[in-house]
Tab-separated table of C-alpha atoms in Angstrom:
chain	number	residue	atom	x	y	z
A	975	MET	CA	-38.400	90.301	-124.743
A	976	ARG	CA	-38.884	89.663	-128.271
A	977	GLY	CA	-41.436	90.885	-129.991
A	978	TYR	CA	-40.780	91.952	-133.221
A	979	ARG	CA	-38.404	94.211	-131.894
A	980	ILE	CA	-40.294	94.334	-132.179
A	981	ALA	CA	-38.147	96.734	-131.950
A	982	THR	CA	-39.483	100.233	-130.456
A	983	MET	CA	-39.217	100.748	-134.258
A	984	VAL	CA	-37.817	103.779	-133.954
A	985	ALA	CA	-38.619	106.562	-136.085
A	986	LEU	CA	-38.636	104.307	-139.519
A	987	SER	CA	-37.831	101.477	-137.429
A	988	VAL	CA	-41.660	100.586	-137.051
A	989	GLY	CA	-41.506	102.086	-139.706
A	990	LEU	CA	-39.037	100.786	-142.702
A	991	SER	CA	-39.334	97.598	-141.844
A	992	ALA	CA	-37.380	98.015	-138.419
A	993	CYS	CA	-34.197	98.321	-140.281
A	994	ALA	CA	-34.307	102.011	-141.337
A	995	GLY	CA	-33.767	104.559	-139.941
A	996	ARG	CA	-33.371	108.712	-140.622
A	997	ILE	CA	-30.728	110.172	-139.959
A	998	VAL	CA	-29.998	112.372	-137.309
A	999	PRO	CA	-29.648	116.218	-137.902
A	1000	PRO	CA	-26.272	117.653	-137.144
A	1001	GLY	CA	-27.525	119.534	-134.028
A	1002	ALA	CA	-29.101	119.300	-130.891
A	1003	ALA	CA	-33.159	118.556	-131.688
A	1004	GLU	CA	-36.243	117.684	-129.423
A	1005	TYR	CA	-37.685	114.032	-129.723
A	1006	PRO	CA	-41.356	114.978	-130.301
A	1007	SER	CA	-43.994	114.665	-127.812
A	1008	GLY	CA	-44.850	110.931	-127.476
A	1009	PRO	CA	-48.045	109.055	-128.400
A	1010	ARG	CA	-51.643	108.111	-126.795
A	1011	ASN	CA	-50.356	104.794	-128.057
A	1012	GLN	CA	-47.461	102.736	-126.380
A	1013	ALA	CA	-44.863	102.068	-129.285
A	1014	PRO	CA	-43.128	98.815	-131.411
A	1015	ARG	CA	-40.618	96.522	-131.453
A	1016	THR	CA	-39.909	93.989	-134.366
A	1017	GLU	CA	-40.211	90.192	-134.007
A	1018	PRO	CA	-41.165	88.712	-130.985
A	1019	ARG	CA	-38.340	86.692	-128.875
A	1020	PRO	CA	-38.206	83.529	-127.567
A	1021	ARG	CA	-38.559	83.526	-123.429
A	1022	PRO	CA	-37.223	80.860	-121.292
A	1023	GLY	CA	-38.984	81.121	-117.978
A	1024	HIS	CA	-35.746	81.327	-115.847
A	1025	SER	CA	-34.573	83.879	-113.232
A	1026	ALA	CA	-36.337	87.348	-113.262
A	1027	ALA	CA	-33.919	88.515	-111.018
A	1028	GLN	CA	-32.624	92.242	-111.602
A	1029	PRO	CA	-28.829	92.024	-111.703
A	1030	ALA	CA	-27.659	94.166	-108.579
A	1031	GLY	CA	-25.939	97.036	-110.848
A	1032	PRO	CA	-26.502	100.895	-110.473
A	1033	ALA	CA	-29.080	102.527	-111.743
A	1034	ILE	CA	-27.516	104.249	-114.690
A	1035	SER	CA	-28.434	106.570	-116.822
A	1036	ARG	CA	-27.902	107.697	-120.216
A	1037	VAL	CA	-29.829	111.155	-120.520
A	1038	PRO	CA	-29.869	114.074	-118.755
A	1039	ASN	CA	-32.886	115.223	-116.534
A	1040	GLY	CA	-34.881	117.416	-118.706
A	1041	PRO	CA	-36.920	117.322	-121.648
A	1042	VAL	CA	-34.888	114.569	-123.955
A	1043	ARG	CA	-32.749	115.876	-126.592
A	1044	ILE	CA	-30.871	114.410	-129.253
A	1045	VAL	CA	-27.133	115.470	-128.652
A	1046	PRO	CA	-25.066	114.667	-132.035
A	1047	ALA	CA	-21.700	112.798	-130.832
A	1048	THR	CA	-18.714	111.824	-132.826
A	1049	PRO	CA	-17.932	107.879	-133.542
A	1050	LEU	CA	-15.164	106.058	-133.883
A	1051	PRO	CA	-14.558	104.851	-137.289
A	1052	PRO	CA	-14.376	101.138	-138.157
A	1053	THR	CA	-11.805	100.262	-139.676
A	1054	PRO	CA	-12.131	99.720	-143.728
A	1055	VAL	CA	-11.910	95.926	-145.100
A	1056	VAL	CA	-13.897	94.286	-147.534
A	1057	ALA	CA	-17.594	92.709	-146.237
A	1058	VAL	CA	-18.029	89.346	-146.734
A	1059	ALA	CA	-20.852	88.880	-149.422
A	1060	GLY	CA	-23.735	86.550	-147.764
A	1061	ALA	CA	-21.543	85.716	-144.529
A	1062	ALA	CA	-24.304	84.145	-142.529
A	1063	THR	CA	-22.250	84.285	-138.919
A	1064	ALA	CA	-19.645	86.532	-137.204
A	1065	ALA	CA	-17.460	83.959	-138.204
A	1066	GLN	CA	-17.184	84.404	-141.284
A	1067	ALA	CA	-17.732	87.850	-141.539
A	1068	GLY	CA	-15.027	88.191	-140.604
A	1069	ILE	CA	-12.737	89.439	-136.966
A	1070	ILE	CA	-10.151	92.471	-137.162
A	1071	ALA	CA	-9.034	93.745	-134.131
A	1072	GLY	CA	-10.747	97.144	-132.440
A	1073	PRO	CA	-9.240	99.560	-130.174
A	1074	PRO	CA	-8.023	98.486	-126.477
A	1075	VAL	CA	-10.345	97.806	-124.313
A	1076	ALA	CA	-9.370	100.126	-121.893
A	1077	SER	CA	-9.880	103.425	-124.622
A	1078	LEU	CA	-13.040	103.211	-124.550
A	1079	PRO	CA	-15.165	106.453	-123.768
A	1080	MET	CA	-17.093	104.620	-120.634
A	1081	THR	CA	-18.036	105.542	-117.239
A	1082	GLU	CA	-16.980	103.832	-114.379
A	1083	ASP	CA	-20.947	103.709	-113.816
A	1084	GLN	CA	-21.524	102.812	-116.739
A	1085	ALA	CA	-18.921	99.183	-116.221
A	1086	GLU	CA	-20.462	98.508	-113.916
A	1087	ALA	CA	-24.269	97.828	-114.442
A	1088	ALA	CA	-22.436	96.060	-117.585
A	1089	ARG	CA	-20.697	94.461	-115.679
A	1090	ALA	CA	-23.576	93.384	-113.414
A	1091	ALA	CA	-25.384	92.323	-116.729
A	1092	PHE	CA	-22.861	90.526	-118.084
A	1093	ALA	CA	-22.359	88.163	-114.343
A	1094	LEU	CA	-25.896	87.553	-114.472
A	1095	SER	CA	-25.744	86.453	-118.150
A	1096	CYS	CA	-22.918	83.776	-117.590
A	1097	PRO	CA	-24.222	80.314	-117.124
A	1098	GLY	CA	-26.240	80.845	-119.933
A	1099	LEU	CA	-23.322	82.517	-122.218
A	1100	MET	CA	-21.013	79.050	-121.198
A	1101	ARG	CA	-23.623	76.785	-120.787
A	1102	ARG	CA	-25.360	77.684	-124.611
A	1103	THR	CA	-23.904	76.840	-127.847
A	1104	ASP	CA	-21.961	80.431	-129.680
A	1105	ALA	CA	-23.673	80.564	-132.708
A	1106	SER	CA	-21.532	83.063	-134.303
A	1107	GLY	CA	-18.543	80.907	-134.467
A	1108	LEU	CA	-16.343	82.906	-132.506
A	1109	THR	CA	-16.281	81.531	-128.981
A	1110	ARG	CA	-16.765	78.869	-126.536
A	1111	GLY	CA	-17.981	78.482	-123.910
A	1112	ALA	CA	-15.051	77.955	-121.165
A	1113	ASP	CA	-13.559	80.754	-123.633
A	1114	TRP	CA	-15.549	83.124	-120.568
A	1115	GLN	CA	-14.786	81.063	-117.880
A	1116	ALA	CA	-12.382	83.602	-117.082
A	1117	ALA	CA	-13.476	86.653	-116.830
A	1118	CYS	CA	-17.664	85.401	-115.741
A	1119	GLN	CA	-15.062	83.712	-112.017
A	1120	ALA	CA	-13.615	87.364	-112.536
A	1121	ALA	CA	-16.948	89.351	-112.814
A	1122	ALA	CA	-18.616	87.679	-109.385
A	1123	ILE	CA	-15.536	89.124	-106.825
A	1124	VAL	CA	-14.978	93.051	-109.096
A	1125	PRO	CA	-14.551	95.205	-106.161
A	1126	HIS	CA	-16.412	98.392	-105.231
A	1127	GLY	CA	-14.975	101.556	-109.021
A	1128	GLY	CA	-12.684	97.927	-110.283
A	1129	ALA	CA	-15.742	98.012	-113.530
A	1130	ARG	CA	-13.612	99.602	-116.304
A	1131	ASP	CA	-10.118	97.376	-115.303
A	1132	PHE	CA	-11.969	93.929	-115.133
A	1133	PHE	CA	-13.624	95.112	-119.248
A	1134	ALA	CA	-10.297	96.089	-119.516
A	1135	ARG	CA	-8.111	92.839	-118.373
A	1136	TYR	CA	-9.950	90.414	-119.589
A	1137	PHE	CA	-10.925	91.251	-122.867
A	1138	GLU	CA	-10.548	91.645	-125.985
A	1139	ALA	CA	-12.444	94.381	-128.525
A	1140	VAL	CA	-13.680	92.990	-131.854
A	1141	GLN	CA	-15.185	94.424	-134.648
A	1142	VAL	CA	-17.394	91.580	-137.074
A	1143	GLY	CA	-17.270	92.419	-140.855
A	1144	ASP	CA	-16.896	96.266	-141.857
A	1145	GLY	CA	-18.375	97.508	-137.926
A	1146	ARG	CA	-20.506	99.727	-139.569
A	1147	SER	CA	-24.070	99.826	-136.981
A	1148	LEU	CA	-27.524	100.103	-136.732
A	1149	ALA	CA	-28.840	100.834	-133.770
A	1150	THR	CA	-32.968	101.103	-132.909
A	1151	GLY	CA	-34.764	100.632	-129.451
A	1152	TYR	CA	-37.311	99.778	-127.688
A	1153	TYR	CA	-38.915	99.535	-124.397
A	1154	GLU	CA	-41.530	97.890	-121.775
A	1155	PRO	CA	-44.701	99.064	-122.631
A	1156	GLU	CA	-48.058	100.362	-120.394
A	1157	ILE	CA	-51.319	100.124	-121.806
A	1158	ALA	CA	-54.870	99.568	-120.190
A	1159	GLY	CA	-56.290	96.372	-119.686
A	1160	SER	CA	-58.238	94.176	-117.856
A	1161	ARG	CA	-58.782	90.700	-116.878
A	1162	GLU	CA	-61.586	90.238	-117.440
A	1163	ARG	CA	-64.344	90.948	-120.650
A	1164	ARG	CA	-65.588	94.389	-119.514
A	1165	SER	CA	-66.835	97.167	-121.256
A	1166	GLY	CA	-64.492	99.182	-123.163
A	1167	TYR	CA	-62.026	95.693	-123.110
A	1168	GLU	CA	-62.343	94.189	-125.987
A	1169	VAL	CA	-59.564	92.781	-127.969
A	1170	PRO	CA	-57.915	89.783	-127.436
A	1171	ILE	CA	-54.655	89.600	-125.984
A	1172	TYR	CA	-54.273	85.198	-126.433
A	1173	ALA	CA	-51.905	82.609	-124.352
A	1174	ARG	CA	-50.434	80.478	-126.848
A	1175	PRO	CA	-52.962	77.865	-128.833
A	1176	ARG	CA	-53.070	74.128	-128.158
A	1177	ASP	CA	-52.391	73.336	-131.559
A	1178	LEU	CA	-49.881	75.765	-132.378
A	1179	ILE	CA	-46.335	73.065	-132.804
A	1180	ASP	CA	-43.140	74.296	-133.194
A	1181	VAL	CA	-41.376	71.896	-135.907
A	1182	ASP	CA	-37.402	71.426	-135.764
A	1183	LEU	CA	-37.013	70.677	-138.963
A	1184	GLY	CA	-33.283	70.433	-138.130
A	1185	ALA	CA	-34.056	66.667	-137.135
A	1186	PHE	CA	-35.625	65.652	-140.867
A	1187	THR	CA	-32.200	65.941	-142.197
A	1188	ASN	CA	-28.965	68.017	-141.459
A	1189	ASP	CA	-29.226	70.433	-145.134
A	1190	LEU	CA	-32.438	72.158	-142.729
A	1191	LYS	CA	-30.343	72.127	-139.617
A	1192	GLY	CA	-31.331	75.632	-138.098
A	1193	LYS	CA	-34.369	76.246	-140.042
A	1194	LYS	CA	-37.566	75.368	-137.504
A	1195	ILE	CA	-41.157	76.627	-138.198
A	1196	ARG	CA	-44.697	76.808	-137.228
A	1197	GLY	CA	-48.094	75.316	-137.965
A	1198	LYS	CA	-51.029	72.978	-136.901
A	1199	VAL	CA	-52.390	69.723	-138.316
A	1200	GLN	CA	-54.869	70.110	-140.535
A	1201	GLY	CA	-55.281	66.044	-141.614
A	1202	THR	CA	-52.260	64.295	-142.353
A	1203	ASN	CA	-50.217	67.969	-142.875
A	1204	LEU	CA	-49.196	70.512	-141.597
A	1205	VAL	CA	-49.902	74.238	-142.713
A	1206	PRO	CA	-49.246	77.175	-141.908
A	1207	TYR	CA	-51.005	78.315	-138.942
A	1208	ASP	CA	-54.253	80.978	-138.535
A	1209	ASP	CA	-52.610	84.674	-140.118
A	1210	ARG	CA	-53.530	87.804	-137.886
A	1211	THR	CA	-56.855	88.388	-140.196
A	1212	ALA	CA	-58.036	85.313	-138.818
A	1213	ILE	CA	-57.158	85.651	-135.236
A	1214	GLU	CA	-58.964	88.653	-135.208
A	1215	GLN	CA	-62.078	87.222	-136.997
A	1216	GLY	CA	-61.935	85.076	-134.295
A	1217	SER	CA	-60.945	82.258	-135.410
A	1218	LEU	CA	-59.137	80.699	-132.315
A	1219	GLU	CA	-62.666	80.497	-130.207
A	1220	GLY	CA	-61.949	77.399	-128.179
A	1221	ARG	CA	-57.726	76.563	-128.905
A	1222	ALA	CA	-56.832	79.018	-126.967
A	1223	THR	CA	-56.217	81.621	-123.853
A	1224	ILE	CA	-57.750	84.735	-123.235
A	1225	LEU	CA	-55.384	86.328	-121.142
A	1226	ALA	CA	-56.107	89.812	-120.216
A	1227	TRP	CA	-58.597	92.053	-122.604
A	1228	GLY	CA	-56.662	95.012	-123.978
A	1229	ALA	CA	-59.139	98.952	-124.638
A	1230	ASP	CA	-57.417	99.843	-127.746
A	1231	PRO	CA	-56.381	97.708	-130.768
A	1232	ILE	CA	-53.197	100.119	-132.002
A	1233	GLU	CA	-51.978	99.775	-128.298
A	1234	VAL	CA	-52.360	96.002	-128.602
A	1235	PHE	CA	-50.903	95.762	-131.918
A	1236	PHE	CA	-47.903	97.424	-131.217
A	1237	LEU	CA	-47.858	95.677	-127.795
A	1238	GLN	CA	-47.448	92.465	-129.470
A	1239	ILE	CA	-44.410	93.983	-131.444
A	1240	GLN	CA	-42.759	95.735	-128.881
A	1241	GLY	CA	-42.829	91.110	-127.235
A	1242	SER	CA	-43.729	92.186	-123.715
A	1243	GLY	CA	-45.215	94.772	-121.249
A	1244	ARG	CA	-47.559	95.947	-118.515
A	1245	LEU	CA	-51.314	96.494	-117.821
A	1246	ARG	CA	-52.808	99.536	-116.031
A	1247	LEU	CA	-56.019	97.634	-114.807
A	1248	PRO	CA	-59.235	98.671	-114.187
A	1249	ASP	CA	-58.299	99.141	-109.881
A	1250	GLY	CA	-55.147	100.606	-110.694
A	1251	GLY	CA	-52.730	97.018	-110.301
A	1252	ILE	CA	-50.447	95.719	-112.904
A	1253	MET	CA	-50.124	92.595	-114.055
A	1254	ARG	CA	-47.035	91.549	-116.294
A	1255	ILE	CA	-46.751	89.908	-119.954
A	1256	GLY	CA	-43.926	88.791	-122.210
A	1257	TYR	CA	-43.323	86.236	-125.098
A	1258	ASP	CA	-44.108	83.168	-125.152
A	1259	THR	CA	-44.195	82.399	-128.767
A	1260	GLN	CA	-45.592	83.742	-132.381
A	1261	ASN	CA	-47.748	82.138	-134.929
A	1262	GLY	CA	-44.916	81.557	-137.985
A	1263	ARG	CA	-45.914	83.983	-140.067
A	1264	ASP	CA	-43.458	85.827	-141.385
A	1265	TYR	CA	-43.603	89.985	-140.355
A	1266	THR	CA	-44.121	93.009	-141.700
A	1267	GLY	CA	-43.679	96.283	-140.425
A	1268	ILE	CA	-46.430	98.545	-141.473
A	1269	GLY	CA	-44.035	102.101	-141.474
A	1270	ALA	CA	-41.935	100.593	-144.572
A	1271	LEU	CA	-45.592	100.135	-145.747
A	1272	MET	CA	-47.439	103.825	-145.049
A	1273	LYS	CA	-44.335	105.306	-146.112
A	1274	ALA	CA	-44.179	103.745	-149.664
A	1275	ARG	CA	-47.218	104.404	-149.902
A	1276	GLY	CA	-47.382	108.356	-149.406
A	1277	LEU	CA	-49.580	107.978	-146.198
A	1278	LEU	CA	-47.212	109.647	-143.577
A	1279	GLY	CA	-46.751	113.440	-143.946
A	1280	PRO	CA	-43.159	115.591	-142.376
A	1281	GLY	CA	-43.056	114.912	-139.406
A	1282	GLN	CA	-44.885	111.446	-139.318
A	1283	THR	CA	-42.637	109.198	-139.872
A	1284	SER	CA	-41.739	108.788	-136.195
A	1285	MET	CA	-43.214	105.924	-134.324
A	1286	GLN	CA	-45.609	108.254	-132.760
A	1287	GLY	CA	-46.315	109.698	-136.240
A	1288	ILE	CA	-47.308	105.982	-137.315
A	1289	VAL	CA	-49.546	105.584	-133.707
A	1290	ALA	CA	-51.757	109.088	-134.339
A	1291	TRP	CA	-52.384	108.142	-138.130
A	1292	LEU	CA	-53.899	104.705	-136.947
A	1293	HIS	CA	-55.653	106.994	-134.565
A	1294	ASP	CA	-56.929	109.006	-137.360
A	1295	HIS	CA	-57.694	106.512	-139.631
A	1296	PRO	CA	-59.103	103.325	-137.835
A	1297	GLU	CA	-60.557	101.765	-141.141
A	1298	GLU	CA	-57.760	101.984	-142.860
A	1299	GLY	CA	-55.607	101.079	-139.914
A	1300	ARG	CA	-56.785	98.181	-139.530
A	1301	ALA	CA	-56.490	97.020	-143.238
A	1302	ILE	CA	-52.456	97.851	-142.521
A	1303	MET	CA	-52.213	95.849	-139.317
A	1304	ARG	CA	-54.079	93.171	-140.523
A	1305	GLU	CA	-50.807	92.907	-143.662
A	1306	ASN	CA	-48.501	92.187	-140.532
A	1307	LYS	CA	-49.284	88.271	-140.613
A	1308	SER	CA	-47.545	87.671	-137.845
A	1309	PHE	CA	-49.217	87.094	-134.631
A	1310	VAL	CA	-47.561	86.995	-130.969
A	1311	PHE	CA	-48.746	85.417	-127.968
A	1312	PHE	CA	-47.772	85.941	-124.412
A	1313	ARG	CA	-47.751	84.258	-120.858
A	1314	GLU	CA	-48.469	85.946	-117.399
A	1315	LEU	CA	-44.488	87.483	-115.575
A	1316	ASN	CA	-44.645	87.513	-111.414
A	1317	GLY	CA	-41.130	89.698	-112.298
A	1318	ALA	CA	-39.490	91.794	-114.534
A	1319	PRO	CA	-39.370	91.321	-118.185
A	1320	GLN	CA	-36.794	88.670	-119.765
A	1321	GLY	CA	-34.525	88.212	-122.565
A	1322	ALA	CA	-33.801	85.237	-124.787
A	1323	MET	CA	-31.923	84.316	-122.468
A	1324	GLY	CA	-34.565	83.696	-119.869
A	1325	TYR	CA	-32.392	86.306	-117.762
A	1326	ALA	CA	-34.288	90.315	-116.443
A	1327	VAL	CA	-33.539	92.847	-119.050
A	1328	THR	CA	-31.980	95.820	-117.621
A	1329	GLY	CA	-33.093	99.462	-118.634
A	1330	GLN	CA	-30.336	101.535	-121.012
A	1331	VAL	CA	-27.468	98.768	-120.423
A	1332	SER	CA	-29.155	95.396	-121.894
A	1333	VAL	CA	-29.412	94.913	-125.874
A	1334	ALA	CA	-30.556	92.812	-128.255
A	1335	ALA	CA	-28.802	90.919	-131.598
A	1336	ASP	CA	-28.232	88.659	-133.560
A	1337	PRO	CA	-27.525	85.494	-131.905
A	1338	LYS	CA	-25.345	84.143	-135.305
A	1339	PHE	CA	-23.027	87.621	-135.057
A	1340	VAL	CA	-22.963	88.331	-131.578
A	1341	PRO	CA	-22.639	85.545	-128.145
A	1342	LEU	CA	-25.498	86.247	-126.291
A	1343	GLY	CA	-24.905	87.545	-123.042
A	1344	ALA	CA	-21.693	89.398	-124.529
A	1345	PRO	CA	-20.557	93.172	-124.131
A	1346	VAL	CA	-20.490	95.447	-126.232
A	1347	PHE	CA	-19.734	98.799	-127.242
A	1348	LEU	CA	-21.153	100.882	-129.220
A	1349	SER	CA	-19.317	104.102	-130.501
A	1350	MET	CA	-22.539	106.665	-132.123
A	1351	ASP	CA	-23.263	109.338	-134.219
A	1352	ARG	CA	-25.944	109.965	-131.004
A	1353	GLN	CA	-24.967	110.197	-127.256
A	1354	ASP	CA	-27.456	108.362	-125.767
A	1355	ALA	CA	-26.642	105.350	-127.404
A	1356	THR	CA	-22.678	105.639	-127.117
A	1357	GLY	CA	-21.741	103.535	-124.865
A	1358	LEU	CA	-20.805	99.842	-123.615
A	1359	TRP	CA	-24.286	97.296	-123.263
A	1360	VAL	CA	-25.039	93.753	-122.455
A	1361	ALA	CA	-26.613	91.014	-125.789
A	1362	GLN	CA	-29.101	89.466	-123.230
A	1363	ASP	CA	-31.704	89.420	-126.200
A	1364	THR	CA	-33.058	88.828	-129.534
A	1365	GLY	CA	-35.364	90.892	-132.249
A	1366	GLY	CA	-37.312	89.590	-135.362
A	1367	ALA	CA	-35.867	92.549	-137.376
A	1368	ILE	CA	-32.576	92.168	-134.877
A	1369	LYS	CA	-31.023	90.731	-138.425
A	1370	GLY	CA	-27.100	90.545	-139.068
A	1371	SER	CA	-24.013	91.702	-138.096
A	1372	ASN	CA	-23.578	95.080	-136.200
A	1373	ARG	CA	-27.815	95.374	-135.278
A	1374	PHE	CA	-28.513	95.958	-132.174
A	1375	ASP	CA	-31.908	97.087	-130.448
A	1376	THR	CA	-30.812	98.917	-127.358
A	1377	PHE	CA	-33.719	98.737	-123.889
A	1378	TRP	CA	-34.814	101.623	-122.392
A	1379	GLY	CA	-37.058	100.377	-119.454
A	1380	ALA	CA	-40.299	101.340	-118.630
A	1381	GLY	CA	-42.158	104.826	-118.542
A	1382	ASP	CA	-42.032	107.830	-120.631
A	1383	THR	CA	-38.630	108.987	-121.182
A	1384	ALA	CA	-38.022	105.307	-122.005
A	1385	ARG	CA	-41.036	105.363	-124.736
A	1386	THR	CA	-39.749	108.651	-125.732
A	1387	ILE	CA	-36.591	107.883	-126.679
A	1388	ALA	CA	-37.107	104.485	-127.743
A	1389	GLY	CA	-39.549	105.261	-129.620
A	1390	GLY	CA	-36.908	107.978	-131.022
A	1391	MET	CA	-33.379	105.940	-131.941
A	1392	SER	CA	-32.256	105.430	-134.975
A	1393	ALA	CA	-27.620	105.668	-134.500
A	1394	ARG	CA	-25.167	104.666	-136.392
A	1395	GLY	CA	-21.652	104.194	-135.993
A	1396	THR	CA	-19.363	101.491	-134.755
A	1397	ALA	CA	-19.613	98.868	-133.134
A	1398	PHE	CA	-16.917	96.499	-131.607
A	1399	LEU	CA	-18.562	93.409	-129.972
A	1400	LEU	CA	-16.036	93.080	-126.445
A	1401	LEU	CA	-14.692	88.861	-126.338
A	1402	PRO	CA	-12.224	87.144	-123.904
A	1403	VAL	CA	-8.391	87.884	-124.374
A	1404	GLY	CA	-7.399	85.509	-126.718
A	1405	THR	CA	-10.159	85.670	-128.929
A	1406	LEU	CA	-8.795	86.802	-132.038
A	1407	ALA	CA	-4.875	84.713	-131.213
A	1408	ARG	CA	-6.970	82.068	-132.010
A	1409	ALA	CA	-8.929	83.134	-134.968
A	1410	GLY	CA	-4.356	84.285	-136.613
A	1411	VAL	CA	-5.695	87.538	-135.962
A	1412	ALA	CA	-2.887	89.913	-134.352
A	1413	ALA	CA	-4.269	92.303	-130.567
A	1414	PRO	CA	-4.356	96.021	-130.260
A	1415	VAL	CA	-1.008	96.304	-128.267
A	1416	GLY	CA	-2.287	97.412	-124.915
A	1417	THR	CA	-4.523	94.587	-124.322
A	1418	VAL	CA	-3.867	92.582	-120.977
A	1419	GLY	CA	-5.486	89.572	-119.344
A	1420	ALA	CA	-5.352	85.180	-119.344
A	1421	PHE	CA	-6.194	83.587	-122.393
A	1422	PRO	CA	-8.875	81.484	-122.818
A	1423	GLN	CA	-8.765	77.791	-123.254
A	1424	ARG	CA	-8.412	76.367	-126.742
């Protein structure tokens, strides 16, 4: 669900460029009540149109029934290391052995849900080039084959046998949250539905700069042709003022410009139609302009008082100050274009993402499709996840954005999620040995091919 992550942004995540977040208080604290709007995430994520089939694993719940509360937890400590300045990939940041996977505190239900998501991701995991530099497609073959035949009650043993925990860099992790919002929308323009939700414009061009010179390998830009030049594409202000007329299809019309803005932050969502029906839309692409987290701007300008720095507080302020709010939203020049979805929301791998199981990560530091164990300072974020998505603000080692699904509870948790702790990637047994790192005592399983 790629958005700007587009992370739900989180309390100060929308707020603080989707990177910073408040420190969880020392006692269990009830979340603020949900806003009258949906929340955000932080930079779009490309969403290939592959299978939207949901994993076959059981539903799990990281949150007890009743009012959503923050329950503190004590993270496992990372192994102290000297961070490598300027590391662009996990391989450059360096890896060391984490604890034996069998010692990590995960429930069987959690492990089974992660196994199902991992198995769903296996074709892409084995096919894609791992930008992190840690693994090769063939490394995952044994685990992927085994994932399809794990017996009932054997998921924890599966992870303990086929994976080893790896700490990337200093291991210190920040996790925010995102969800699938539901907002009022209509397929046709009508009274009360005046905010266009655009499909990809016909004149938007993607340019792979690496095709021109190896010095720019991996670099891409988007723009449009003007005469004989490629120029930046229209920014948010121009688009909202009608510059795309005749150049882009309007998929639907939203009822509230603030809800549509945050729908772009999330990257996908549901439109609740006037007849009660649901239209699902997902991220297609983005205008190529840089993303700016408006929460950070609002905080720096003193616009948010005590208790307003959550996503809910930001949304309320924008509603209460419509003119100033419009100007601030337009400082985020990035604009997301959507496509209609026929099934579940998909992540950057093109597979369905699962609430409380899927997580977004930076593919330069985490192989997409890999399991990740987060040991955080709050209970709901702690446990086994699977990296199936990306996000524009989710950059660097040990930076994650947890997906919580849809509905009021998901919105509340994602909107207040800002957890800190330690991250461990679960990679095929033998990854550490190939990197010349000793595996911890207690690691068993088949080594990847060399």
